[in-house]
Amino acid sequence: MGPFTLAIDAKKSSLAVSDSSNRKVQNAQLGKKKFFASISTEEEKEFNFLRVLFEGIVAGGTAGVVVETALYPIDTIKTRLQAIRGGGKIVWDGLYSGLAGNLAGVLPASAIFVGVYEPTKQKLLQIFPENLTAVAHLTSGAIGGLAASLVRVPTEVVKQRMQTGQFASAPDAVRMVISNEGFKGLYAGYRSFLLRDLPFDAIQFCIYEQMRIGYKLAAKRDLNDPENAIIGAFAGALTGAITTPLDVIKTRLMVQGPANQYNGIIDCVQTIVREEGPPALLKGIGPRVLWIGIGGSIFFGVLESTKRALAQRRPSPNQHSDGPKQD
């Protein structure tokens, strides 16, 4: 019985080793299949990318136009508060000055931002582990802001020059800025704009996305439009307050024109603090927080509802499948 038992044990051991080896080979093959499938389904990923890009462009453009139209007067008041020096008085006329020209820039800028943000976010969320989703949101917001800045900055320059009464119409503003300052005049304050908007976009969208994730986990359901709007308002107001000094610097550099009162960002900060005191860096914080808080509520509410409406219009997976077989 002893040798027979040993023979059986040896056979079992051999089978176990063989089975283990087979499983390893199968797992390796499955791993290879999974890996190659992820890079060989390029056509499907390209379709998904284009869909996400298109939906982001439409949703972002829609949300941007709605927000800008609704809250333009508050933005005008904020700009005039930040632009006045010393004891100057704010002008209350023409609070919608420059709206039409600004919408011509806001539409493509918002569309570009969300159009870049959404696919970038989804790609980074696939790459980063779950505990680093905030990094993915921060990075996506900054990249989206950088792409949109190519349109945002000229739009902002023209808008703020008109809000402060320097020009009567957007075409006149563009023509005179280029004539007096060259094409680079349309990008006046570009570095200060990036200094404000890249952190703003990154922080705002990170707070918004992280709060949505936390709320969905707690509620164990998708958020409705009012809930998205409330979270958007909080994210916008908080981010707007944090970045107000950067906004003041950006405004001063953009509206100074050919006079060149400030020689760059550092000189602008030093001059403001020296001549007007540190509180001047918080000028317009009230209208800014109000404007961005309400704007965040409208923007994210419209954004999510538009994205959902577009998603409902997608062709269903079974739409192209064969119909029921006939006998």
mmCIF file of C-alpha atoms in Angstrom:
data_model
loop_
_atom_site.group_PDB
_atom_site.id
_atom_site.type_symbol
_atom_site.label_atom_id
_atom_site.label_comp_id
_atom_site.label_asym_id
_atom_site.label_seq_id
_atom_site.Cartn_x
_atom_site.Cartn_y
_atom_site.Cartn_z
ATOM 1 C CA MET A 1 0.000 0.000 0.000
ATOM 2 C CA GLY A 2 2.875 2.349 0.704
ATOM 3 C CA PRO A 3 4.349 2.507 -2.806
ATOM 4 C CA PHE A 4 0.853 2.695 -4.316
ATOM 5 C CA THR A 5 -0.043 5.638 -2.057
ATOM 6 C CA LEU A 6 3.185 7.409 -2.927
ATOM 7 C CA ALA A 7 2.512 6.858 -6.581
ATOM 8 C CA ILE A 8 -0.953 8.389 -6.261
ATOM 9 C CA ASP A 9 0.405 11.343 -4.282
ATOM 10 C CA ALA A 10 3.095 11.903 -6.855
ATOM 11 C CA LYS A 11 0.506 11.756 -9.596
ATOM 12 C CA LYS A 12 -1.725 14.239 -7.759
ATOM 13 C CA SER A 13 1.225 16.532 -7.182
ATOM 14 C CA SER A 14 2.165 16.320 -10.841
ATOM 15 C CA LEU A 15 -1.409 17.082 -11.875
ATOM 16 C CA ALA A 16 -1.576 20.012 -9.446
ATOM 17 C CA VAL A 17 1.644 21.481 -10.806
ATOM 18 C CA SER A 18 0.446 20.931 -14.358
ATOM 19 C CA ASP A 19 -2.948 22.486 -13.574
ATOM 20 C CA SER A 20 -1.282 25.441 -11.869
ATOM 21 C CA SER A 21 0.994 25.930 -14.854
ATOM 22 C CA ASN A 22 -1.962 25.752 -17.214
ATOM 23 C CA ARG A 23 -3.829 28.356 -15.174
ATOM 24 C CA LYS A 24 -0.814 30.667 -15.240
ATOM 25 C CA VAL A 25 -0.539 30.284 -18.995
ATOM 26 C CA GLN A 26 -4.280 30.895 -19.392
ATOM 27 C CA ASN A 27 -4.143 33.945 -17.128
ATOM 28 C CA ALA A 28 -1.186 35.284 -19.056
ATOM 29 C CA GLN A 29 -3.051 34.746 -22.296
ATOM 30 C CA LEU A 30 -6.154 36.440 -20.889
ATOM 31 C CA GLY A 31 -4.007 39.306 -19.693
ATOM 32 C CA LYS A 32 -2.510 39.641 -23.142
ATOM 33 C CA LYS A 33 -5.924 39.476 -24.742
ATOM 34 C CA LYS A 34 -7.223 42.142 -22.372
ATOM 35 C CA PHE A 35 -4.234 44.341 -23.001
ATOM 36 C CA PHE A 36 -4.394 44.068 -26.757
ATOM 37 C CA ALA A 37 -8.159 44.496 -26.716
ATOM 38 C CA SER A 38 -7.687 47.811 -24.936
ATOM 39 C CA ILE A 39 -5.461 49.095 -27.698
ATOM 40 C CA SER A 40 -7.030 47.328 -30.640
ATOM 41 C CA THR A 41 -10.524 48.790 -30.113
ATOM 42 C CA GLU A 42 -9.253 52.104 -31.349
ATOM 43 C CA GLU A 43 -12.284 52.670 -33.548
ATOM 44 C CA GLU A 44 -14.655 52.281 -30.597
ATOM 45 C CA LYS A 45 -12.569 54.549 -28.359
ATOM 46 C CA GLU A 46 -12.334 57.126 -31.136
ATOM 47 C CA PHE A 47 -16.116 57.107 -31.449
ATOM 48 C CA ASN A 48 -16.462 57.528 -27.689
ATOM 49 C CA PHE A 49 -13.925 60.345 -27.656
ATOM 50 C CA LEU A 50 -15.683 62.207 -30.435
ATOM 51 C CA ARG A 51 -19.030 61.723 -28.743
ATOM 52 C CA VAL A 52 -17.745 63.024 -25.410
ATOM 53 C CA LEU A 53 -16.030 65.913 -27.211
ATOM 54 C CA PHE A 54 -19.189 66.850 -29.112
ATOM 55 C CA GLU A 55 -21.443 66.617 -26.069
ATOM 56 C CA GLY A 56 -18.964 68.653 -24.028
ATOM 57 C CA ILE A 57 -18.827 71.374 -26.691
ATOM 58 C CA VAL A 58 -22.621 71.636 -26.932
ATOM 59 C CA ALA A 59 -23.218 71.490 -23.167
ATOM 60 C CA GLY A 60 -20.377 73.893 -22.360
ATOM 61 C CA GLY A 61 -21.390 76.434 -24.988
ATOM 62 C CA THR A 62 -25.018 76.365 -23.851
ATOM 63 C CA ALA A 63 -24.162 76.733 -20.171
ATOM 64 C CA GLY A 64 -21.652 79.529 -20.827
ATOM 65 C CA VAL A 65 -24.078 81.639 -22.859
ATOM 66 C CA VAL A 66 -26.912 81.247 -20.327
ATOM 67 C CA VAL A 67 -24.692 82.251 -17.394
ATOM 68 C CA GLU A 68 -23.079 85.202 -19.163
ATOM 69 C CA THR A 69 -26.408 86.637 -20.296
ATOM 70 C CA ALA A 70 -28.048 86.273 -16.887
ATOM 71 C CA LEU A 71 -25.226 87.679 -14.774
ATOM 72 C CA TYR A 72 -23.477 90.180 -17.040
ATOM 73 C CA PRO A 73 -24.565 93.277 -15.023
ATOM 74 C CA ILE A 74 -23.006 91.866 -11.827
ATOM 75 C CA ASP A 75 -19.788 91.161 -13.715
ATOM 76 C CA THR A 76 -19.777 94.728 -15.038
ATOM 77 C CA ILE A 77 -20.144 96.158 -11.504
ATOM 78 C CA LYS A 78 -17.346 93.904 -10.268
ATOM 79 C CA THR A 79 -15.039 95.022 -13.093
ATOM 80 C CA ARG A 80 -15.720 98.710 -12.482
ATOM 81 C CA LEU A 81 -15.092 98.322 -8.742
ATOM 82 C CA GLN A 82 -11.739 96.674 -9.430
ATOM 83 C CA ALA A 83 -10.702 99.147 -12.121
ATOM 84 C CA ILE A 84 -11.212 102.392 -10.159
ATOM 85 C CA ARG A 85 -8.154 103.720 -8.338
ATOM 86 C CA GLY A 86 -8.165 105.566 -5.067
ATOM 87 C CA GLY A 87 -11.479 107.240 -4.258
ATOM 88 C CA GLY A 88 -13.036 107.049 -7.709
ATOM 89 C CA LYS A 89 -16.779 106.509 -8.072
ATOM 90 C CA ILE A 90 -18.434 103.666 -9.911
ATOM 91 C CA VAL A 91 -20.610 104.370 -12.973
ATOM 92 C CA TRP A 92 -23.960 102.577 -12.947
ATOM 93 C CA ASP A 93 -24.984 103.195 -16.567
ATOM 94 C CA GLY A 94 -24.567 100.660 -19.364
ATOM 95 C CA LEU A 95 -24.361 97.522 -17.232
ATOM 96 C CA TYR A 96 -24.952 95.397 -20.351
ATOM 97 C CA SER A 97 -22.285 97.231 -22.337
ATOM 98 C CA GLY A 98 -20.382 94.779 -24.529
ATOM 99 C CA LEU A 99 -22.645 91.782 -23.941
ATOM 100 C CA ALA A 100 -23.164 90.873 -27.627
ATOM 101 C CA GLY A 101 -19.461 90.952 -28.403
ATOM 102 C CA ASN A 102 -18.694 89.044 -25.236
ATOM 103 C CA LEU A 103 -21.145 86.267 -26.098
ATOM 104 C CA ALA A 104 -19.329 85.831 -29.404
ATOM 105 C CA GLY A 105 -16.277 84.880 -27.361
ATOM 106 C CA VAL A 106 -17.975 83.136 -24.428
ATOM 107 C CA LEU A 107 -19.727 80.601 -26.655
ATOM 108 C CA PRO A 108 -16.555 79.141 -28.238
ATOM 109 C CA ALA A 109 -14.510 79.566 -25.043
ATOM 110 C CA SER A 110 -17.010 77.634 -22.911
ATOM 111 C CA ALA A 111 -17.421 75.044 -25.634
ATOM 112 C CA ILE A 112 -13.653 74.560 -25.893
ATOM 113 C CA PHE A 113 -13.239 74.336 -22.129
ATOM 114 C CA VAL A 114 -15.858 71.659 -21.506
ATOM 115 C CA GLY A 115 -15.032 69.960 -24.806
ATOM 116 C CA VAL A 116 -11.438 69.514 -23.626
ATOM 117 C CA TYR A 117 -12.252 68.970 -19.940
ATOM 118 C CA GLU A 118 -14.692 66.068 -20.313
ATOM 119 C CA PRO A 119 -12.589 63.680 -22.445
ATOM 120 C CA THR A 120 -9.431 64.625 -20.528
ATOM 121 C CA LYS A 121 -11.170 63.889 -17.228
ATOM 122 C CA GLN A 122 -12.468 60.537 -18.400
ATOM 123 C CA LYS A 123 -9.051 59.521 -19.727
ATOM 124 C CA LEU A 124 -7.238 60.537 -16.529
ATOM 125 C CA LEU A 125 -9.815 58.765 -14.364
ATOM 126 C CA GLN A 126 -8.968 55.577 -16.262
ATOM 127 C CA ILE A 127 -5.250 56.116 -15.614
ATOM 128 C CA PHE A 128 -5.245 57.317 -11.994
ATOM 129 C CA PRO A 129 -6.241 55.091 -9.073
ATOM 130 C CA GLU A 130 -9.516 55.817 -7.283
ATOM 131 C CA ASN A 131 -7.811 57.623 -4.423
ATOM 132 C CA LEU A 132 -6.384 60.185 -6.874
ATOM 133 C CA THR A 133 -9.600 61.274 -8.596
ATOM 134 C CA ALA A 134 -9.103 64.788 -7.231
ATOM 135 C CA VAL A 135 -5.777 65.015 -9.092
ATOM 136 C CA ALA A 136 -7.538 63.963 -12.295
ATOM 137 C CA HIS A 137 -10.171 66.682 -11.804
ATOM 138 C CA LEU A 138 -7.581 69.342 -10.947
ATOM 139 C CA THR A 139 -5.451 68.471 -13.961
ATOM 140 C CA SER A 140 -8.404 68.304 -16.342
ATOM 141 C CA GLY A 141 -9.665 71.702 -15.166
ATOM 142 C CA ALA A 142 -6.265 73.307 -15.716
ATOM 143 C CA ILE A 143 -5.868 71.757 -19.184
ATOM 144 C CA GLY A 144 -9.357 72.839 -20.183
ATOM 145 C CA GLY A 145 -8.666 76.371 -18.936
ATOM 146 C CA LEU A 146 -5.386 76.540 -20.845
ATOM 147 C CA ALA A 147 -7.074 75.503 -24.093
ATOM 148 C CA ALA A 148 -9.945 77.963 -23.619
ATOM 149 C CA SER A 149 -7.605 80.849 -22.717
ATOM 150 C CA LEU A 150 -6.742 81.365 -26.388
ATOM 151 C CA VAL A 151 -10.305 82.630 -26.862
ATOM 152 C CA ARG A 152 -11.079 83.766 -23.322
ATOM 153 C CA VAL A 153 -8.310 86.357 -23.046
ATOM 154 C CA PRO A 154 -9.158 88.482 -26.133
ATOM 155 C CA THR A 155 -12.822 88.231 -25.148
ATOM 156 C CA GLU A 156 -12.039 89.353 -21.611
ATOM 157 C CA VAL A 157 -9.859 92.239 -22.785
ATOM 158 C CA VAL A 158 -12.551 93.572 -25.122
ATOM 159 C CA LYS A 159 -15.309 93.023 -22.551
ATOM 160 C CA GLN A 160 -13.528 94.821 -19.730
ATOM 161 C CA ARG A 161 -12.461 97.746 -21.915
ATOM 162 C CA MET A 162 -16.114 98.194 -22.859
ATOM 163 C CA GLN A 163 -17.342 97.728 -19.298
ATOM 164 C CA THR A 164 -15.052 100.555 -18.163
ATOM 165 C CA GLY A 165 -16.362 102.838 -20.932
ATOM 166 C CA GLN A 166 -13.267 102.888 -23.155
ATOM 167 C CA PHE A 167 -15.129 101.730 -26.287
ATOM 168 C CA ALA A 168 -18.725 101.752 -27.496
ATOM 169 C CA SER A 169 -18.783 98.476 -29.463
ATOM 170 C CA ALA A 170 -16.837 95.233 -29.699
ATOM 171 C CA PRO A 171 -15.658 95.765 -33.314
ATOM 172 C CA ASP A 172 -14.400 99.247 -32.401
ATOM 173 C CA ALA A 173 -12.655 97.840 -29.354
ATOM 174 C CA VAL A 174 -10.874 95.137 -31.354
ATOM 175 C CA ARG A 175 -9.866 97.561 -34.096
ATOM 176 C CA MET A 176 -8.570 100.243 -31.714
ATOM 177 C CA VAL A 177 -6.733 97.798 -29.456
ATOM 178 C CA ILE A 178 -4.890 96.309 -32.437
ATOM 179 C CA SER A 179 -4.228 99.785 -33.862
ATOM 180 C CA ASN A 180 -2.842 101.240 -30.616
ATOM 181 C CA GLU A 181 -1.212 98.221 -29.015
ATOM 182 C CA GLY A 182 -0.773 95.716 -31.815
ATOM 183 C CA PHE A 183 -2.229 92.212 -31.897
ATOM 184 C CA LYS A 184 -0.570 91.460 -28.571
ATOM 185 C CA GLY A 185 -2.877 94.072 -27.030
ATOM 186 C CA LEU A 186 -5.700 91.530 -27.297
ATOM 187 C CA TYR A 187 -3.656 89.320 -24.988
ATOM 188 C CA ALA A 188 -2.854 92.023 -22.445
ATOM 189 C CA GLY A 189 -2.575 90.458 -19.010
ATOM 190 C CA TYR A 190 -2.372 86.945 -20.475
ATOM 191 C CA ARG A 191 -0.018 85.654 -17.777
ATOM 192 C CA SER A 192 -2.107 87.186 -15.022
ATOM 193 C CA PHE A 193 -5.189 85.681 -16.651
ATOM 194 C CA LEU A 194 -3.600 82.237 -16.521
ATOM 195 C CA LEU A 195 -2.474 82.948 -12.970
ATOM 196 C CA ARG A 196 -6.118 83.492 -12.045
ATOM 197 C CA ASP A 197 -8.034 81.158 -14.335
ATOM 198 C CA LEU A 198 -5.942 77.998 -14.260
ATOM 199 C CA PRO A 199 -6.137 77.717 -10.454
ATOM 200 C CA PHE A 200 -9.773 78.848 -10.581
ATOM 201 C CA ASP A 201 -10.832 76.263 -13.157
ATOM 202 C CA ALA A 202 -8.850 73.495 -11.476
ATOM 203 C CA ILE A 203 -10.148 74.247 -7.965
ATOM 204 C CA GLN A 204 -13.758 74.924 -8.942
ATOM 205 C CA PHE A 205 -14.202 71.783 -11.001
ATOM 206 C CA CYS A 206 -12.305 69.670 -8.468
ATOM 207 C CA ILE A 207 -14.539 70.860 -5.606
ATOM 208 C CA TYR A 208 -17.641 70.355 -7.726
ATOM 209 C CA GLU A 209 -16.709 66.862 -8.894
ATOM 210 C CA GLN A 210 -15.531 65.697 -5.462
ATOM 211 C CA MET A 211 -18.678 66.983 -3.759
ATOM 212 C CA ARG A 212 -20.821 65.229 -6.375
ATOM 213 C CA ILE A 213 -18.975 61.968 -5.793
ATOM 214 C CA GLY A 214 -19.399 62.262 -2.023
ATOM 215 C CA TYR A 215 -23.073 63.183 -2.306
ATOM 216 C CA LYS A 216 -23.800 60.309 -4.692
ATOM 217 C CA LEU A 217 -22.097 57.838 -2.360
ATOM 218 C CA ALA A 218 -24.084 59.130 0.604
ATOM 219 C CA ALA A 219 -27.418 59.323 -1.229
ATOM 220 C CA LYS A 220 -26.778 56.111 -3.216
ATOM 221 C CA ARG A 221 -28.394 57.630 -6.306
ATOM 222 C CA ASP A 222 -27.717 60.110 -9.095
ATOM 223 C CA LEU A 223 -28.082 63.807 -8.361
ATOM 224 C CA ASN A 224 -30.967 65.856 -9.722
ATOM 225 C CA ASP A 225 -30.643 69.300 -11.306
ATOM 226 C CA PRO A 226 -31.302 71.360 -8.139
ATOM 227 C CA GLU A 227 -28.671 69.351 -6.238
ATOM 228 C CA ASN A 228 -26.116 69.862 -9.031
ATOM 229 C CA ALA A 229 -26.935 73.569 -8.986
ATOM 230 C CA ILE A 230 -26.448 73.876 -5.207
ATOM 231 C CA ILE A 231 -23.100 72.086 -5.324
ATOM 232 C CA GLY A 232 -22.077 74.244 -8.293
ATOM 233 C CA ALA A 233 -22.997 77.410 -6.392
ATOM 234 C CA PHE A 234 -20.905 76.409 -3.379
ATOM 235 C CA ALA A 235 -17.916 75.412 -5.511
ATOM 236 C CA GLY A 236 -18.110 78.651 -7.515
ATOM 237 C CA ALA A 237 -18.523 80.979 -4.523
ATOM 238 C CA LEU A 238 -15.682 79.399 -2.552
ATOM 239 C CA THR A 239 -13.310 79.404 -5.510
ATOM 240 C CA GLY A 240 -14.298 82.957 -6.430
ATOM 241 C CA ALA A 241 -13.445 84.223 -2.951
ATOM 242 C CA ILE A 242 -10.078 82.442 -2.891
ATOM 243 C CA THR A 243 -9.003 83.817 -6.279
ATOM 244 C CA THR A 244 -10.232 87.430 -5.874
ATOM 245 C CA PRO A 245 -6.711 88.936 -5.471
ATOM 246 C CA LEU A 246 -5.663 87.227 -8.698
ATOM 247 C CA ASP A 247 -8.751 88.637 -10.397
ATOM 248 C CA VAL A 248 -7.950 92.177 -9.250
ATOM 249 C CA ILE A 249 -4.424 91.898 -10.660
ATOM 250 C CA LYS A 250 -5.731 90.515 -13.942
ATOM 251 C CA THR A 251 -8.308 93.310 -14.270
ATOM 252 C CA ARG A 252 -5.762 96.082 -13.618
ATOM 253 C CA LEU A 253 -3.362 94.688 -16.217
ATOM 254 C CA MET A 254 -6.078 94.194 -18.830
ATOM 255 C CA VAL A 255 -7.693 97.640 -18.586
ATOM 256 C CA GLN A 256 -4.521 99.728 -18.315
ATOM 257 C CA GLY A 257 -4.218 100.043 -22.109
ATOM 258 C CA PRO A 258 -1.129 101.636 -23.707
ATOM 259 C CA ALA A 259 -0.443 103.727 -20.576
ATOM 260 C CA ASN A 260 1.349 100.764 -18.976
ATOM 261 C CA GLN A 261 0.734 101.826 -15.384
ATOM 262 C CA TYR A 262 1.987 98.438 -14.238
ATOM 263 C CA ASN A 263 5.080 96.605 -15.405
ATOM 264 C CA GLY A 264 3.984 93.026 -14.977
ATOM 265 C CA ILE A 265 2.303 91.023 -12.228
ATOM 266 C CA ILE A 266 4.778 91.684 -9.392
ATOM 267 C CA ASP A 267 4.884 95.429 -10.061
ATOM 268 C CA CYS A 268 1.081 95.492 -10.180
ATOM 269 C CA VAL A 269 0.814 93.840 -6.757
ATOM 270 C CA GLN A 270 3.463 96.113 -5.240
ATOM 271 C CA THR A 271 1.861 99.264 -6.670
ATOM 272 C CA ILE A 272 -1.633 98.363 -5.494
ATOM 273 C CA VAL A 273 -0.450 97.516 -1.962
ATOM 274 C CA ARG A 274 1.732 100.644 -1.759
ATOM 275 C CA GLU A 275 -0.814 103.133 -3.101
ATOM 276 C CA GLU A 276 -4.111 101.632 -1.940
ATOM 277 C CA GLY A 277 -3.242 99.171 0.816
ATOM 278 C CA PRO A 278 -3.595 95.356 0.945
ATOM 279 C CA PRO A 279 -7.439 95.459 1.173
ATOM 280 C CA ALA A 280 -7.473 96.743 -2.405
ATOM 281 C CA LEU A 281 -6.560 93.227 -3.525
ATOM 282 C CA LEU A 282 -10.008 92.157 -2.349
ATOM 283 C CA LYS A 283 -11.896 94.831 -4.287
ATOM 284 C CA GLY A 284 -15.087 93.504 -5.811
ATOM 285 C CA ILE A 285 -15.071 90.333 -3.717
ATOM 286 C CA GLY A 286 -18.771 90.734 -2.874
ATOM 287 C CA PRO A 287 -20.037 90.999 -6.471
ATOM 288 C CA ARG A 288 -17.487 88.389 -7.557
ATOM 289 C CA VAL A 289 -18.613 85.790 -5.011
ATOM 290 C CA LEU A 290 -22.266 86.583 -5.744
ATOM 291 C CA TRP A 291 -21.702 86.469 -9.498
ATOM 292 C CA ILE A 292 -19.669 83.268 -9.538
ATOM 293 C CA GLY A 293 -21.827 81.590 -6.895
ATOM 294 C CA ILE A 294 -25.024 82.204 -8.857
ATOM 295 C CA GLY A 295 -23.117 81.565 -12.071
ATOM 296 C CA GLY A 296 -21.841 78.229 -10.772
ATOM 297 C CA SER A 297 -25.373 77.253 -9.873
ATOM 298 C CA ILE A 298 -26.707 78.100 -13.335
ATOM 299 C CA PHE A 299 -23.668 76.803 -15.222
ATOM 300 C CA PHE A 300 -23.481 73.377 -13.613
ATOM 301 C CA GLY A 301 -27.255 73.002 -13.542
ATOM 302 C CA VAL A 302 -27.514 73.746 -17.274
ATOM 303 C CA LEU A 303 -24.362 71.740 -18.013
ATOM 304 C CA GLU A 304 -25.590 68.551 -16.346
ATOM 305 C CA SER A 305 -29.127 68.816 -17.738
ATOM 306 C CA THR A 306 -27.765 69.403 -21.261
ATOM 307 C CA LYS A 307 -25.344 66.471 -20.933
ATOM 308 C CA ARG A 308 -28.195 64.264 -19.770
ATOM 309 C CA ALA A 309 -30.438 65.377 -22.647
ATOM 310 C CA LEU A 310 -27.665 64.632 -25.140
ATOM 311 C CA ALA A 311 -27.015 61.252 -23.530
ATOM 312 C CA GLN A 312 -30.690 60.342 -23.926
ATOM 313 C CA ARG A 313 -30.408 61.042 -27.661
ATOM 314 C CA ARG A 314 -27.556 58.576 -28.135
ATOM 315 C CA PRO A 315 -28.409 55.500 -30.226
ATOM 316 C CA SER A 316 -29.168 52.559 -27.967
ATOM 317 C CA PRO A 317 -26.807 49.546 -28.130
ATOM 318 C CA ASN A 318 -29.637 47.372 -29.497
ATOM 319 C CA GLN A 319 -30.703 49.871 -32.128
ATOM 320 C CA HIS A 320 -28.560 48.267 -34.834
ATOM 321 C CA SER A 321 -29.084 44.682 -33.710
ATOM 322 C CA ASP A 322 -31.027 42.211 -35.840
ATOM 323 C CA GLY A 323 -34.781 42.046 -35.391
ATOM 324 C CA PRO A 324 -36.657 38.976 -34.128
ATOM 325 C CA LYS A 325 -36.255 35.901 -36.266
ATOM 326 C CA GLN A 326 -39.244 34.843 -38.299
ATOM 327 C CA ASP A 327 -40.288 31.208 -38.705
#
